[in-house]
Structure formats: structure tokens, C-alpha cells
Amino acid sequence: MPEIRVSQLLKEGESIALKEDDQHILLCRIGGKYHAVSNICSHARVLLSKGRLRGTTITCPLHGARFDVTSGKCLGGPAFQDIASYSVSNEDNEIIIATEG
Amino acid sequence: MSEASKSSGSVPFTKITADRYISPDYMLQEREKLWAKTWLVAGVVQDVEEPGDFFVFDFEPESVIVSRAEDGTINAFYNVCQHRGARLLLTNQGAMETYTCPYHGWVYNNDGSLCKVPEEEKFSRGVPKEALSLQPLRVDVWGGMVWVCMDQDAPTLQEYLGPVIEMIEPFRPEDMRLVEDQTCRLECNWKAVFDNFGELYHVEHIHPQHELIFDCPTSTAEYFNGGHTRVLIDGFTVNSRLPIPDEVPPTQWAQMKTLGMERDNYKGRVLDVRRDVQLRKRELGPSLGYNYDRLSDNQLSDIVQYNIFPNTILVLQPEEFWILRSRPHATDPNKCYWDKFALRMLPDVQLQENTKIKFPALQNRANVSFNLDQDSDGTARPEHDEFDQEAIIAGEKTMTITLDQDIHLIRDVQKGMHSRGFKEAWLNDDEARVQHYHSWIDKYINQQFN
């Protein structure tokens, strides 16, 4: 299964944008756990990583669509489609994101 | 005779006819003379805690953005782009540095200033950025709530609320956290549902469960300048007009248990529960993490409700606070939005640790007020949930049993208002809060405040 390995550990509440081939991924650390979702807003194709994260919710910086980064669920705003969510595991100080390839 | 009826003599008589609930013309008058002149609860301060946080407050046809700018100030703006009048934000809350209009991409900072206009050189007459910034309205913060007012000449929020401020402050609503955020789309005028909370006359008829928690017949009402009212109701007791049960009712038992009270001790003396709950809360407050220092003994057991003119109800207990708010529909006087924000005092862990009395039976979340049965523990902000009244009637959603019972009924009141057979409301002394409220509606509509 295709995967992305990240050796950088995040601080609590931190999020980073990852790009591998054409895939944009947003990686966040919340409550000690890592979560990965698509970094592209389902409304206007903007990078969500430029938006602000509060709790488990990220707000798209352009029009304010909101997504739960633990599930990819769309919470409101002009968007109505969820974004992809990827499973994340931890291994020897490395974060492994299982992508769809 | 109850205190409520004694004090109603001072409330002026107002003819409450059906037109104020069903007439589109009356609705338009309210828009100009009422909504545009009063202070309104826009939302909770918790939703604009950090720079960049914002929420949108809709009271149709207006929409307002409340935001905390990068410098920490809280601002309120009309939610409309200054280019072509498009609604700027189409979301209800979030955190953003800038707001981009979905139509032509004008960008505003979260302090309301216009910062970017795409292809600005196309505006040969220029883009006066200051004049084209988001249009502000007055904003103030009190009681954990953000208030807005469209009228630059209206009194300050402090003046508008008057004595209510000092009365509510001991409850420390600003220290409570949101545990529930709901909106029910009702098929009634926004005042019809508000009126329902202006009297306890209906309680024995549609809320039978209250007989075993509250004593509504001995409630006391007060009427304030500005159209606000208050009602105090004894809690942890039973309806004194009905036979007193021998055993403590189950509705009180759940709370008493977490205060370490023995049910059997109150066999045959159910009316002693209220006083003992006050004593137990006073004694155990710190070990439960609750600071009751500023509250009177009665405030520890009872329930107090403020109807804040024109559309907000604040229900306070020491550990819990409800904001109920009625918002008008843009075009139809027969519809409204009915909001419930439930907030909870989170136990102060430091206070619990410092106290010498240990009470091992109690968990962090003692169930010591009437409605603390929500799932949320107040650590994460609940998502806003909006639904039609049918969802309540079908039992798919609940706003607590009491509000659900009101919702079942209120649509039929609105229907009756349309009948040729209905002329005007005929109110009794216990409905004087409704009377007082409508006398202030009249003052605004007639613009005569003397």
C-alpha cells in the first residue's frame, strides 16, 4: 500500500502540509494523536493548511468551509463534501500515512 | 395569592391582538423600530476566544459577523461585501485571518478592513479602502455573551440591561462552557414562542413533570424598565397546590444522590429537601469544584429566569446556564428560529484539590442541577445542530422534555391566531410578564417611551 513517511514529529496542536507527487496532505497532532486528511478544500481547491486549526476543526482560509481533521467530515460553510481521511501510524519516531496511491 | 399576581398591578394593559403575530406589515415595522434599536445576544464569547475566531449571527434579513481581530479586539460587522452586496461568509463559525468574498474575491482582514481587490486597476475611479471596509455595528461583551446593536444612538448595553446585570453576575455565566448548541425551525411567530416563557400558567397543563421538581404557584415575578422580566421559582420541592407526596420524587433523587443525601431520611418530609440541598451544596461546593460564595442559599436550590427584551431568555442555576433565543424569519411572520445554547460550569479542579473535605462518592461531574444530563463534558465545542420542529415532534431530536412539550404546542397557537374567531388575548395576573413585555413592544413600535 502506498504510504508517506514523515520523520518530523509535530508539537501539540501543530499541523503541516505535505506533498507527494500530486497528493496534498494535511498532517495534524491533536491530543497526542496524529491525524491526516486531504489538504485541499472540497469547495474551492485551496490548501487548508493555510487555515486555522481550533481543536479538531480546520477552517478553510478562503471562504470558511470547516472540516474535522480526525475524520475529514465537512462541518459547514460553503462546502458540503467531506475530504479524504488517511490512517496514520507511529513507528520508531516516524509517522506513516497510508495514502490511497 | 402569589407574589406574581400581587405585583402585576403596576404592569400597564396592552391589547394583544393577532396582527402582531401574523401581519407582514407588523413584521416590517418590527424590523425598523425594534430589531434595529435594541441590543441583541449575538452569541457566546467562547466562540471568539482567540484572534481570528469568528461566528455569524443571523437575524433575518440581517447577518452579522462577530470576530476577534489579531489585536484581540472583538468587532461586529454586517456580513455583506461592499463591492456588490454579496453575503460574505456562508459559514456559521470558524477561525480565519481574512474573509474572501465568494463572488469576485474581495478580501477583508478579520478587523473588517478591506485589504485586497483583485485587478484593482480596473476601478478607474479608485478603490477607497477605508470607506469600503466592512460596515461595523456596536458590539459589547457581558455575561459570557457577545451583544450587538444596530442603533448608534441607543443607550449602552449596561444602561439597556439595567439592574439585571448585578442580579446575574453572582452566577458567573462568563465562566461557563458551551455543551449544547441547537436551533429548531419553528412554525410560529418569534414572539409566540417568547410569550410562552412569559408565564407559568401553562406549566400544570403541558409540563406535568414540573410538579415534582418546582413549586410554580409560589413563584415571584419582577418587571424591569426596558421590557425585561424575572421569575424566581423554588426548586428541589413539589407543587404546593397538589397533594405532597410521601416519598422524594425520582426527579429530585438523581441530584440528591450525588450530594450524598439519603432518600429514606426524607420519607414524609419531602418539603425539607430544598433546605437540605442548600446546606449540602454550601458544605460540599468546594469539594465538588463549585464556588458558591457569591450565591445565596435559595440560589443553590432554585431556578431563575430572565426574559431579556426583545428575544432572549436566560435561565440560571449555579452549575448551568441556558440562553434561549428567538430569531425572526426573513419574509414570513409565521416562522422563526428558536435557539438553545446550554452552558455548564466546569468543576474547578484546583478548588477541589485545595478543599479539606473529601467526598469520594462524587466524580468530577456531580449531577447537582436539573438538566446536567448532556453527553458533552464541555471540553470540546459542540457542533451546531439545526432541525425542523417535525424532528422534535417525531422524537428524532430533543431540546429537553420541557422545551419539546412547548414546541409540540406552539405551532397550534400560531394557527389559531389566523382564525376569524380570535380577537385578542385575555391575560390573567400570572401572565403579567407577557403583558409587560408587549407594553414595551408597543413603546418601540409607537416610538413613545414615556
XYZ file of C-alpha atoms in Angstrom:
551
model
C 0.000 0.000 0.000
C 1.378 3.434 -0.864
C 2.468 5.423 2.118
C 4.190 8.627 3.124
C 6.783 8.545 5.891
C 7.438 11.657 7.922
C 10.380 11.830 10.274
C 9.440 15.204 11.721
C 7.463 14.973 14.960
C 4.864 17.689 15.483
C 4.139 19.723 18.560
C 0.713 19.504 20.148
C -1.826 21.451 18.072
C 0.623 21.810 15.175
C -0.214 20.998 11.570
C 1.939 20.721 8.431
C 1.305 20.498 4.714
C 2.796 17.516 2.855
C 3.008 16.997 -0.879
C 3.968 13.758 -2.538
C 3.547 13.520 -6.293
C 0.218 15.266 -6.818
C -1.166 14.430 -3.424
C -1.641 17.199 -0.861
C -1.941 16.021 2.713
C -2.541 17.877 5.957
C -0.958 16.255 8.996
C -2.031 17.419 12.465
C -1.249 16.436 16.026
C -4.174 16.814 18.443
C -4.390 15.380 21.936
C -1.152 13.446 21.351
C -2.575 11.704 18.273
C -1.701 12.228 14.636
C -4.390 12.754 12.000
C -4.038 13.072 8.218
C -6.613 14.378 5.765
C -6.561 15.787 2.249
C -5.154 19.304 2.297
C -7.490 20.517 -0.465
C -10.795 22.139 0.427
C -13.707 20.334 -1.227
C -15.253 23.703 -2.073
C -12.685 25.907 -3.806
C -9.484 23.831 -4.159
C -7.470 25.833 -1.655
C -4.773 24.495 0.670
C -6.415 24.010 4.060
C -3.019 24.175 5.775
C -3.095 27.966 5.398
C -6.246 27.973 7.515
C -6.507 27.962 11.281
C -6.890 24.854 13.386
C -9.025 25.046 16.555
C -9.469 21.818 18.445
C -10.105 19.245 15.747
C -11.604 21.725 13.276
C -9.788 23.460 10.441
C -11.352 26.458 8.708
C -10.551 26.984 5.022
C -8.721 30.325 4.753
C -10.660 31.450 1.682
C -14.411 31.068 2.296
C -14.576 29.479 5.729
C -15.581 25.881 4.955
C -14.897 23.723 8.007
C -13.635 20.163 8.316
C -12.989 17.789 11.192
C -9.367 16.717 10.717
C -9.912 13.476 12.648
C -12.471 12.197 10.127
C -12.446 14.503 7.086
C -16.081 15.266 7.756
C -17.384 18.552 6.360
C -18.835 20.596 9.237
C -20.291 23.511 7.341
C -19.693 26.615 5.363
C -19.998 26.714 1.598
C -18.623 23.164 1.264
C -20.801 20.098 1.561
C -18.431 17.281 0.582
C -16.142 15.566 3.059
C -12.405 15.428 2.407
C -10.357 12.214 2.359
C -9.031 10.968 5.681
C -5.967 8.699 5.925
C -4.928 6.287 8.618
C -1.760 7.231 10.472
C 0.589 5.047 12.475
C 3.687 5.727 14.538
C 6.858 3.690 14.196
C 10.289 4.475 15.633
C 9.791 8.234 15.698
C 8.435 8.086 12.191
C 4.870 8.877 11.202
C 3.441 6.686 8.469
C 0.441 7.880 6.471
C -1.338 5.234 4.419
C -2.367 7.034 1.228
C -4.597 5.782 -1.496
C -1.848 5.981 -4.150
C -52.394 34.939 46.222
C -48.911 34.559 44.766
C -46.267 37.269 44.692
C -46.517 37.247 40.930
C -50.120 38.315 40.904
C -49.600 40.866 43.700
C -47.033 42.827 41.755
C -48.836 42.766 38.428
C -50.934 45.809 39.263
C -48.161 48.090 38.033
C -47.994 46.497 34.586
C -49.849 48.588 32.019
C -52.565 46.983 29.966
C -51.742 46.250 26.345
C -54.187 44.925 23.822
C -52.534 41.832 22.347
C -54.244 41.221 19.037
C -53.414 38.581 16.458
C -51.935 41.006 13.912
C -48.677 41.289 15.813
C -48.122 37.587 15.235
C -49.349 37.166 11.663
C -49.202 40.503 9.835
C -46.362 41.039 7.307
C -46.788 44.779 7.842
C -46.260 44.425 11.587
C -43.186 42.293 10.850
C -41.697 45.093 8.730
C -42.377 47.614 11.498
C -40.504 45.392 13.932
C -37.569 45.274 11.549
C -37.213 49.065 11.523
C -38.354 50.006 15.011
C -37.463 47.033 17.181
C -34.625 44.917 15.796
C -32.707 47.968 14.603
C -32.977 49.684 18.016
C -32.277 47.032 20.653
C -29.263 45.152 21.989
C -29.299 41.513 20.902
C -27.366 38.472 22.085
C -25.260 37.571 19.043
C -23.530 34.531 20.553
C -21.118 33.360 23.233
C -17.707 34.878 23.961
C -16.268 31.374 23.938
C -16.667 31.359 20.146
C -14.333 34.345 19.754
C -11.786 33.420 22.374
C -8.680 33.655 20.194
C -7.609 36.110 17.489
C -9.106 35.040 14.170
C -12.103 33.320 15.755
C -15.436 34.429 14.346
C -19.090 33.469 14.312
C -22.025 34.586 12.196
C -25.239 35.788 13.822
C -28.252 35.748 11.509
C -31.364 37.642 12.404
C -33.066 37.744 9.095
C -32.806 39.564 6.825
C -29.622 40.784 8.531
C -26.487 38.769 9.062
C -23.622 39.867 11.295
C -20.030 38.674 11.630
C -18.580 38.812 15.141
C -14.815 38.371 15.104
C -11.773 38.741 17.303
C -9.119 40.630 15.383
C -5.393 39.909 15.599
C -5.035 42.727 18.170
C -7.530 40.963 20.455
C -10.479 43.335 19.999
C -13.943 41.937 19.340
C -15.718 43.534 16.377
C -19.097 43.162 14.704
C -19.745 43.826 11.007
C -22.646 43.409 8.669
C -21.959 40.223 6.705
C -22.022 41.857 3.304
C -19.319 42.577 0.722
C -19.028 46.273 -0.118
C -18.478 45.537 -3.796
C -21.817 44.181 -4.979
C -23.636 43.307 -1.775
C -22.990 39.577 -1.749
C -23.192 37.730 1.566
C -19.536 37.463 2.574
C -19.383 34.494 4.943
C -21.545 31.454 4.288
C -20.478 29.571 7.372
C -21.583 29.837 10.999
C -18.235 29.903 12.781
C -14.543 29.204 12.490
C -11.142 30.880 12.588
C -9.813 32.948 9.676
C -7.238 35.639 9.134
C -9.071 37.124 6.164
C -12.512 36.778 4.600
C -12.679 36.359 0.819
C -15.922 37.198 -0.941
C -17.059 34.171 -2.936
C -18.295 36.386 -5.793
C -15.321 38.493 -7.078
C -12.723 37.741 -4.462
C -12.534 40.961 -2.469
C -10.532 40.208 0.672
C -11.142 41.718 4.111
C -8.960 41.383 7.217
C -10.640 39.968 10.302
C -10.724 43.518 11.731
C -13.085 44.415 8.871
C -10.615 46.440 6.797
C -10.587 45.884 3.044
C -7.148 44.566 2.185
C -7.237 43.263 -1.386
C -9.274 43.897 -4.510
C -8.486 41.681 -7.497
C -7.476 43.677 -10.594
C -7.749 46.913 -8.687
C -6.503 48.883 -11.751
C -9.862 48.215 -13.419
C -11.543 50.630 -10.989
C -10.657 53.869 -12.787
C -12.379 55.899 -10.091
C -10.259 54.154 -7.494
C -10.993 51.903 -4.516
C -11.314 53.946 -1.310
C -10.308 51.121 1.007
C -11.376 52.766 4.251
C -14.874 53.632 3.040
C -15.237 50.172 1.512
C -14.261 48.270 4.636
C -16.903 46.093 6.300
C -19.622 48.186 7.917
C -19.416 47.948 11.710
C -22.199 47.848 14.262
C -22.000 48.315 18.014
C -20.703 45.394 19.980
C -20.240 44.746 23.696
C -19.488 41.789 25.914
C -21.201 40.836 29.153
C -22.107 37.615 30.946
C -20.116 35.411 28.601
C -22.241 36.705 25.722
C -21.469 38.989 22.794
C -24.163 41.612 22.257
C -24.701 43.758 19.165
C -26.830 46.809 18.435
C -27.518 48.464 15.082
C -28.510 51.814 16.587
C -25.655 54.250 17.215
C -27.956 56.353 19.430
C -29.259 53.543 21.648
C -28.148 53.503 25.308
C -25.103 51.472 26.288
C -25.555 47.755 26.971
C -25.105 48.472 30.704
C -27.923 51.022 30.612
C -30.058 48.776 28.430
C -29.865 45.831 30.846
C -30.036 47.957 33.994
C -30.388 46.064 37.310
C -30.332 42.678 35.572
C -26.537 42.852 35.322
C -25.902 42.901 39.075
C -28.508 40.224 39.664
C -26.950 37.753 37.238
C -23.268 38.357 37.912
C -23.028 36.120 41.046
C -23.816 33.152 38.769
C -20.595 33.858 36.800
C -22.050 32.893 33.418
C -18.817 34.070 31.777
C -17.003 31.135 33.415
C -19.317 28.507 31.917
C -18.613 26.465 28.784
C -20.894 25.567 25.915
C -22.176 21.972 25.992
C -25.039 22.230 23.515
C -25.864 24.471 20.552
C -29.219 23.833 18.850
C -31.639 25.639 16.566
C -35.178 24.493 15.885
C -37.037 25.996 12.918
C -40.484 26.702 14.332
C -43.716 27.432 12.526
C -44.773 30.278 14.738
C -44.068 33.952 15.120
C -40.851 34.703 17.036
C -42.914 36.362 19.814
C -45.316 33.423 20.187
C -42.542 31.184 21.499
C -41.136 34.039 23.604
C -44.556 34.676 25.203
C -44.672 31.032 26.202
C -41.759 31.747 28.540
C -43.553 34.766 29.995
C -45.988 32.841 32.177
C -46.191 29.713 34.310
C -49.971 29.382 33.931
C -49.438 26.728 31.226
C -46.977 24.645 33.231
C -49.536 22.495 35.063
C -51.213 21.751 31.740
C -48.336 20.795 29.478
C -45.352 20.155 31.775
C -46.661 17.687 34.395
C -43.108 16.662 35.304
C -42.515 20.069 36.902
C -44.947 19.282 39.733
C -42.287 17.085 41.273
C -39.317 19.454 40.931
C -40.580 23.029 41.187
C -43.242 24.993 43.036
C -44.589 27.271 40.305
C -47.615 28.588 42.269
C -45.325 30.396 44.743
C -43.065 31.891 42.075
C -42.261 35.594 42.212
C -42.103 37.829 39.173
C -40.432 41.185 38.664
C -40.788 43.688 35.860
C -37.942 45.917 34.758
C -37.613 49.088 32.792
C -36.779 48.224 29.184
C -39.218 45.319 28.963
C -37.115 42.739 30.809
C -38.642 40.489 33.455
C -37.517 37.949 36.018
C -39.204 34.987 37.651
C -37.893 33.049 40.657
C -39.123 29.502 41.165
C -38.384 27.297 44.188
C -36.608 24.108 43.135
C -35.981 20.758 44.867
C -39.574 20.862 46.025
C -43.054 19.980 44.749
C -46.086 21.902 43.535
C -47.679 23.222 46.747
C -51.184 23.261 45.239
C -51.153 19.499 44.827
C -51.025 16.741 47.461
C -47.494 16.449 48.887
C -46.026 13.012 48.091
C -44.706 10.873 50.935
C -41.526 9.846 49.120
C -38.909 12.004 47.426
C -39.830 12.034 43.713
C -37.360 10.320 41.372
C -36.863 13.605 39.507
C -35.093 15.065 42.552
C -33.473 11.886 43.660
C -30.843 11.770 40.926
C -29.422 15.095 42.064
C -29.747 14.402 45.799
C -27.819 11.167 45.449
C -24.759 12.933 44.096
C -24.923 15.258 47.109
C -24.720 12.238 49.395
C -28.287 12.609 50.696
C -30.243 9.552 51.813
C -33.661 9.191 50.272
C -35.143 7.370 53.237
C -34.337 10.294 55.542
C -36.958 12.349 53.732
C -39.861 9.934 53.916
C -42.855 12.006 54.986
C -40.871 15.242 54.900
C -40.316 15.944 51.220
C -40.598 19.689 51.797
C -37.348 19.599 53.831
C -35.317 18.545 50.796
C -34.899 22.068 49.412
C -33.329 23.465 52.577
C -31.046 20.459 52.985
C -29.911 20.633 49.357
C -28.914 24.242 50.021
C -26.958 23.195 53.129
C -25.283 20.268 51.377
C -24.268 22.379 48.392
C -22.900 25.077 50.691
C -20.897 22.479 52.587
C -19.723 20.375 49.656
C -19.394 23.041 46.954
C -15.598 23.312 47.062
C -15.106 19.536 47.103
C -17.319 19.342 44.014
C -15.241 22.074 42.385
C -18.039 24.645 42.576
C -17.507 28.061 44.109
C -20.885 29.116 45.502
C -19.515 32.050 47.534
C -21.419 34.772 45.728
C -24.742 32.916 45.636
C -27.489 32.987 48.265
C -28.838 29.769 49.781
C -32.005 29.990 47.691
C -29.960 30.384 44.534
C -28.360 27.000 45.266
C -31.684 25.154 45.010
C -33.918 27.309 42.854
C -34.192 28.334 39.234
C -34.239 31.894 37.980
C -35.283 33.026 34.548
C -34.706 36.424 32.955
C -36.583 37.409 29.821
C -34.337 39.957 28.167
C -36.111 42.262 25.772
C -36.775 41.611 22.955
C -35.881 37.986 22.215
C -33.594 36.268 24.722
C -34.283 34.162 27.806
C -31.562 33.425 30.341
C -32.196 30.508 32.693
C -29.712 30.288 35.524
C -28.699 27.712 38.054
C -25.343 27.690 39.843
C -23.910 24.961 37.626
C -25.820 25.557 34.429
C -26.929 28.380 32.199
C -29.296 28.338 29.237
C -29.581 31.006 26.602
C -32.845 30.620 24.690
C -33.233 32.967 21.769
C -35.970 33.590 19.236
C -34.973 34.970 15.825
C -37.341 36.203 13.129
C -37.748 34.735 9.667
C -36.786 36.980 6.717
C -40.156 37.024 4.980
C -42.736 35.046 6.947
C -44.188 36.187 10.312
C -45.417 32.605 10.799
C -41.899 31.224 11.122
C -38.942 31.732 13.419
C -35.695 30.210 14.633
C -35.531 29.015 18.214
C -32.008 28.670 19.604
C -30.766 26.961 22.718
C -27.236 27.395 23.985
C -26.617 25.265 27.072
C -23.553 26.162 29.131
C -22.095 24.393 32.104
C -19.842 25.428 34.955
C -16.885 23.098 34.746
C -15.700 21.991 38.197
C -12.602 23.879 39.332
C -10.021 21.142 39.863
C -7.756 23.429 41.890
C -10.615 24.244 44.250
C -11.366 20.540 44.613
C -7.748 19.773 45.441
C -7.483 22.585 47.975
C -10.557 21.585 49.926
C -10.140 19.592 53.107
C -13.449 17.783 52.786
C -13.066 14.813 50.510
C -16.153 13.291 49.073
C -15.051 10.168 47.248
C -18.507 9.213 46.010
C -18.545 12.230 43.753
C -16.961 12.240 40.368
C -15.698 15.358 38.634
C -19.128 15.980 37.251
C -21.616 15.908 40.048
C -25.175 15.934 38.806
C -26.411 18.746 41.010
C -28.641 20.831 38.783
C -31.754 19.967 36.860
C -30.578 19.441 33.343
C -26.975 18.295 33.558
C -27.571 15.151 31.586
C -25.985 16.081 28.280
C -23.255 13.880 26.910
C -20.753 16.650 26.383
C -18.269 17.360 29.153
C -17.608 20.877 27.921
C -14.057 20.233 26.738
C -14.817 20.419 23.001
C -17.218 22.902 21.499
C -20.371 21.064 20.379
C -21.299 21.313 16.716
C -24.298 23.463 15.905
C -27.367 21.306 15.275
C -30.282 22.781 13.313
C -33.546 20.987 12.584
C -37.254 21.445 11.858
C -39.929 21.252 14.568
C -41.054 17.965 12.948
C -37.820 16.358 14.152
C -38.847 17.194 17.740
C -42.421 16.051 17.208
C -41.208 12.776 15.687
C -38.886 12.264 18.661
C -35.761 12.336 16.478
C -34.360 15.396 18.247
C -34.802 16.794 21.716
C -34.148 20.160 23.345
C -35.103 18.597 26.742
C -38.563 17.339 27.554
C -39.871 20.723 28.696
C -38.890 22.613 25.545
C -40.128 19.719 23.418
C -43.552 19.931 25.076
C -43.674 23.662 24.272
C -42.673 23.008 20.659
C -45.456 20.419 20.274
C -47.963 23.067 21.212
C -46.745 26.361 19.852
C -47.459 25.776 16.134
C -51.131 25.345 17.004
C -51.178 28.664 18.831
C -49.879 30.292 15.656
C -52.571 28.539 13.611
C -55.264 29.807 15.953
C -54.061 33.386 15.510
C -55.256 33.229 11.895
C -58.822 32.415 12.862
C -61.645 34.911 12.406
C -62.815 33.567 15.728
C -59.864 35.042 17.630
C -59.806 38.737 18.541
C -57.296 39.350 21.317
C -55.527 37.615 24.187
C -57.295 37.723 27.582
C -54.486 37.529 30.130
C -54.621 36.780 33.854
C -52.476 38.198 36.676
C -49.946 35.380 36.410
C -49.406 36.344 32.780
C -48.336 39.879 33.676
C -44.828 39.234 32.345
C -46.378 38.745 28.891
C -48.298 41.980 29.402
C -45.193 43.887 30.476
C -43.233 42.545 27.515
C -45.884 43.578 24.989
C -46.251 47.009 26.552
C -42.568 47.511 25.714
C -43.062 46.126 22.200
C -45.703 48.850 21.842
C -43.326 51.520 23.137
C -40.822 50.606 20.415
C -43.377 50.237 17.628
C -45.083 53.524 18.576
C -41.721 55.125 19.426
C -43.214 56.517 22.634
C -41.158 55.729 25.686
C -42.886 57.884 28.301
